[in-house]
Amino acid sequence: MRLTICLQSLLSAAALAVDLSQYALTNTGSIDGGNTFPGVSRPLGMVKLGPDLQTGKDAYSGYLPTGDFIGFSMLHESGTGGAPKYGVVSQMPIVGPIKNPLSNAMRAMRAAPDFTEVGYYRSSLKSGALVELAASAKAGMYKYTFPKGSDGLNVVVDVSHVLPSYRGMGLEQHYLGGNITVHKQASGHLSYTGFGTYDNGWNRAGPWTVYFCGRFDAPATYKTFLGADKTSDKLVAFSQEPSYQSNKARLGAVFTFKQTSVVSRVGVSFISAAQACSNLDREITANTTLSKLRQETRDAWNSQVFSKVTTTDTNKTRLNQLYSALYFMHLLPTNKTGENPLWKSQEPYYDDIFTFWDLYRCTTPLLHILQPSYYEELLRSMIDIGRHEGWVSDGRSSFANGAVQGGSNSDNVFADAFIKGVRGKVNWTEAFASMVKNAEVVPPNNHDPRDATGSTKEGRGALPDWLQHGFITTKFARSVSRAVEYSVNDFSLAVVAAGLDREDGFDKYLNRSQHWRNQWNPDMKALGFSGFLGPRDSKGFIKQDPLSCGGCYWGDKYYQALPWEYSFNAHHDMAHLIKLMGGAERFVARLETTFKPNVASGNAQFGHTLFNPGNEPSFTTPYLYNYVNRQDLAVRRSRFVAKSYYAPKPGGLPGNSDAGAMESWLLWNMIGLYPMTGQPYFLVGSPWFSDLTINLGGGGGGGKTNKKKEKKQLVVKANGGGEDRFYVQSLKVNGKAWNKSWVTWDDIFARGGTLEFELGPHPKNWTTGVPPPSMASLSPDQASKLAELWSQGKS
Ligand SMILES: *[C@@H]1O[C@H](CO)[C@@H](O)[C@H](O)[C@H]1NC(C)=O
Ligand SMILES: *[C@@H]1O[C@H](CO)[C@@H](O)[C@H](O)[C@H]1NC(C)=O
Ligand SMILES: *[C@@H]1O[C@H](CO)[C@@H](O)[C@H](O)[C@H]1NC(C)=O
Ligand SMILES: *[C@@H]1O[C@H](CO)[C@@H](O)[C@H](O)[C@H]1NC(C)=O
Ligand SMILES: *[C@@H]1O[C@H](CO)[C@@H](O)[C@H](O)[C@H]1NC(C)=O
Ligand SMILES: *[C@@H]1O[C@H](CO)[C@@H](O)[C@H](O)[C@H]1NC(C)=O
Ligand SMILES: *[C@@H]1O[C@H](CO)[C@@H](O)[C@H](O)[C@H]1NC(C)=O
Ligand SMILES: *[C@@H]1O[C@H](CO)[C@@H](O)[C@H](O)[C@H]1NC(C)=O
């Protein structure tokens, strides 16, 4: 006994010593539309320091595999689409005399492919300069090695630098003005402080300001410069003035060095230049080396993220996928606590929510499990934003709400947290009030040219129809896809209302959650199936092909997915949906058709299937077989998707990462579960690893840590599995034989638990038990009883 304990503690000490960050491949998803950020970031880091490239197409994260470097900047997003945002607070090394720092000559080609790993980034420029980057949460470090024997070793700080956009939708960022002042540090070397103001980008933000504080570690001379106006590259003047200011024109400074090795440390803040300096001096002291900073970043990822999920599996490909996916789901939202310029508050502040439409299905339920403290901070921040802005929006960036693609999906995030017992410092009265506002108050129209029919900034733009008719007419854009999303949102209100003992709220919103049925057109037909979610006006349905969504964009009837796909999306009302689709057998046949190759006119990269793995409205579909006890097919289809369209390599994502949404879908597939957000249920899949241990931390979501709670974990074991042996033969949950295709929060997460799978090469119909409940399909009485159970933490 004694020996065992000894061995165990030795083993866990050894496990801790393993540098799991070595497995995270930070270029995963960086090309072919994944748009992930391959530069340097801490978990949830405000600073994302990386390269900005230009080729004439949009570089959403700054990075492109080709093109010219136009800067290395401090703020980026990861995995987003639409139009680039950020790419501000930059430096650019330029070798040779500079006539005009605003000219197009201030760029450099690549001499070799960039190198990236957790905590470190390196670019070699054709000019001979080498750029190495490392970062902390609110500051970054640039290390330059210039070529020997060159005349003019410069670092250009262009305050007007932003990521440009070429897509031509009026979403390009604008530089609006700034300020830069050069100082002498105590060391005798130069530093600079100032700010830049910008607007627009994907969420159509108004003006916002970032302050910076940069320090150099080598002797330099400098010139500040001023351009003709906010956009022109015409240089008006160089100056020797120690400070320079303007709100009217492009501006910056050129620093010129004699020595070939130069380190610059830069801090940022959204409050003041003084705070940018204190952020810098607190996080990266003058004696910090690049390698020490790199190591600190790796330590942070290991302790805060990677060590939460461990396995004894040694297959490197699988470890690469596991830790790379964990990495990319922890880049956004960013923790800007202490950096909110808009209001003073004791509450945390999180920004760069891109968007709950993308994140509510897989990412937020996983964050809850892996990062309960962070998750609680995020929820509090959402409530605080609602308190001060009037709305908790589906998206938010640079301290501005927008853009809302479908429903008000912050409602689903709140509901999911609520029914899974998150309490702590979350004020649920206020959270629910924000949900009611989304459900009852028409948000002011922000006149987005993409969709002028209602607000895209916050709330539910098509609410007037939803309230008046219980369906959405084509008077509003995205009418059909929003109708099914509003139903899900209303369901979220129902379950929170039940838990807060607001019986009338429960009845009302549960009833409204069924209104997607009013959009069900039994006469829409395709591929031998009839009945789909269809467009309508106040008189009746409008003809629509279930296999087409037109442009599938802001002004269309369906957003980013086909009628066929959206018709599976009433996840709170599955029993009724299955009935509408003609019963279990027809439902299975329809799902099978979804995955059949050469059926869709589009989706060439996915074998022309109707299923689109790169888009969130399809995320849940492969798992829906579990509702009719065909878990074998859920495993078959979801496994195929995961293995075919995901790989730990630069092109290894089926679409935009969407701020980590894709990676979190993959993680659930690896774990062998799938969360039904807004319900305390997880559909059972098939795990990838022979064993996986998930540290649930303070798991229940309570703010306070407690020794017993800290040891809580979910252990997932799989016997007999392999690349071709993934069908579930049997399952034990907490040691008990299981015949259901689902488990509840209470079963395995509330106090921890174990899942023991037996896997094999052939399908087996082992799910003979009751299918997952569909609360909205029950009679009002039964639904209310179930809601009562949920709010007691049971199911
Ligand atoms: C620009 O910086 C200078 C020097 O720090 C300061 O005096 C001036 O007020 C700043 N201008 C603006 C518009 O903030
Ligand atoms: C580095 O500098 C910080 C403050 O600037 C100081 O507290 C620390 O002791 C120094 N560390 C080393 C190793 O010199
Ligand atoms: C490692 O895992 C990958 C991906 O799951 C698989 O293709 C490969 O065959 C595995 N290698 C070994 C040696 O099992
Ligand atoms: C967010 O940032 C604040 C301020 O720096 C810090 O106190 C808090 O611990 C951070 N939260 C997480 C989850 O890292
Ligand atoms: C929650 O918010 C409500 C409304 O603002 C307030 O009346 C109540 O005191 C808050 N509850 C707590 C525990 O802070
Ligand atoms: C929902 O509400 C409508 C209008 O109040 C009512 O006609 C309908 O019967 C309700 N549905 C259910 C299932 O209670
Ligand atoms: C599972 O059940 C379905 C439907 O009854 C049947 O078609 C299928 O062949 C069964 N699979 C196995 C492996 O028995
Ligand atoms: C499923 O398991 C439950 C609990 O062990 C048991 O009561 C039930 O009879 C089983 N159902 C089937 C169809 O095997």
mmCIF file of C-alpha atoms and ligand atoms in Angstrom, residues 178-181 183 193-195 243-247, ligand 1:
data_model
loop_
_atom_site.group_PDB
_atom_site.id
_atom_site.type_symbol
_atom_site.label_atom_id
_atom_site.label_comp_id
_atom_site.label_asym_id
_atom_site.label_seq_id
_atom_site.Cartn_x
_atom_site.Cartn_y
_atom_site.Cartn_z
ATOM 1 C CA GLY A 178 -3.111 59.308 -32.515
ATOM 2 C CA ASN A 179 -0.177 60.643 -30.643
ATOM 3 C CA ILE A 180 3.393 59.611 -30.030
ATOM 4 C CA THR A 181 6.015 61.026 -27.712
ATOM 5 C CA HIS A 183 11.343 59.928 -24.096
ATOM 6 C CA THR A 193 4.323 56.432 -25.425
ATOM 7 C CA GLY A 194 1.093 57.445 -27.095
ATOM 8 C CA PHE A 195 -2.145 56.149 -28.461
ATOM 9 C CA SER A 243 7.087 64.973 -28.690
ATOM 10 C CA TYR A 244 4.631 65.029 -31.465
ATOM 11 C CA GLN A 245 0.863 65.145 -31.541
ATOM 12 C CA SER A 246 -1.886 65.272 -34.036
ATOM 13 C CA ASN A 247 -5.354 63.991 -34.516
HETATM 14 C C1 LIG B 1 0.053 63.984 -26.949
HETATM 15 O O1 LIG B 1 1.154 63.754 -26.096
HETATM 16 C C2 LIG B 1 1.677 64.938 -25.524
HETATM 17 C C3 LIG B 1 2.932 64.568 -24.774
HETATM 18 O O2 LIG B 1 2.715 63.520 -23.881
HETATM 19 C C4 LIG B 1 0.647 65.557 -24.623
HETATM 20 O O3 LIG B 1 1.151 66.751 -24.095
HETATM 21 C C5 LIG B 1 -0.589 65.840 -25.441
HETATM 22 O O4 LIG B 1 -1.605 66.313 -24.597
HETATM 23 C C6 LIG B 1 -1.060 64.604 -26.147
HETATM 24 N N1 LIG B 1 -2.165 64.919 -27.027
HETATM 25 C C7 LIG B 1 -3.349 64.374 -26.923
HETATM 26 C C8 LIG B 1 -4.359 64.786 -27.945
HETATM 27 O O5 LIG B 1 -3.599 63.555 -26.063
#
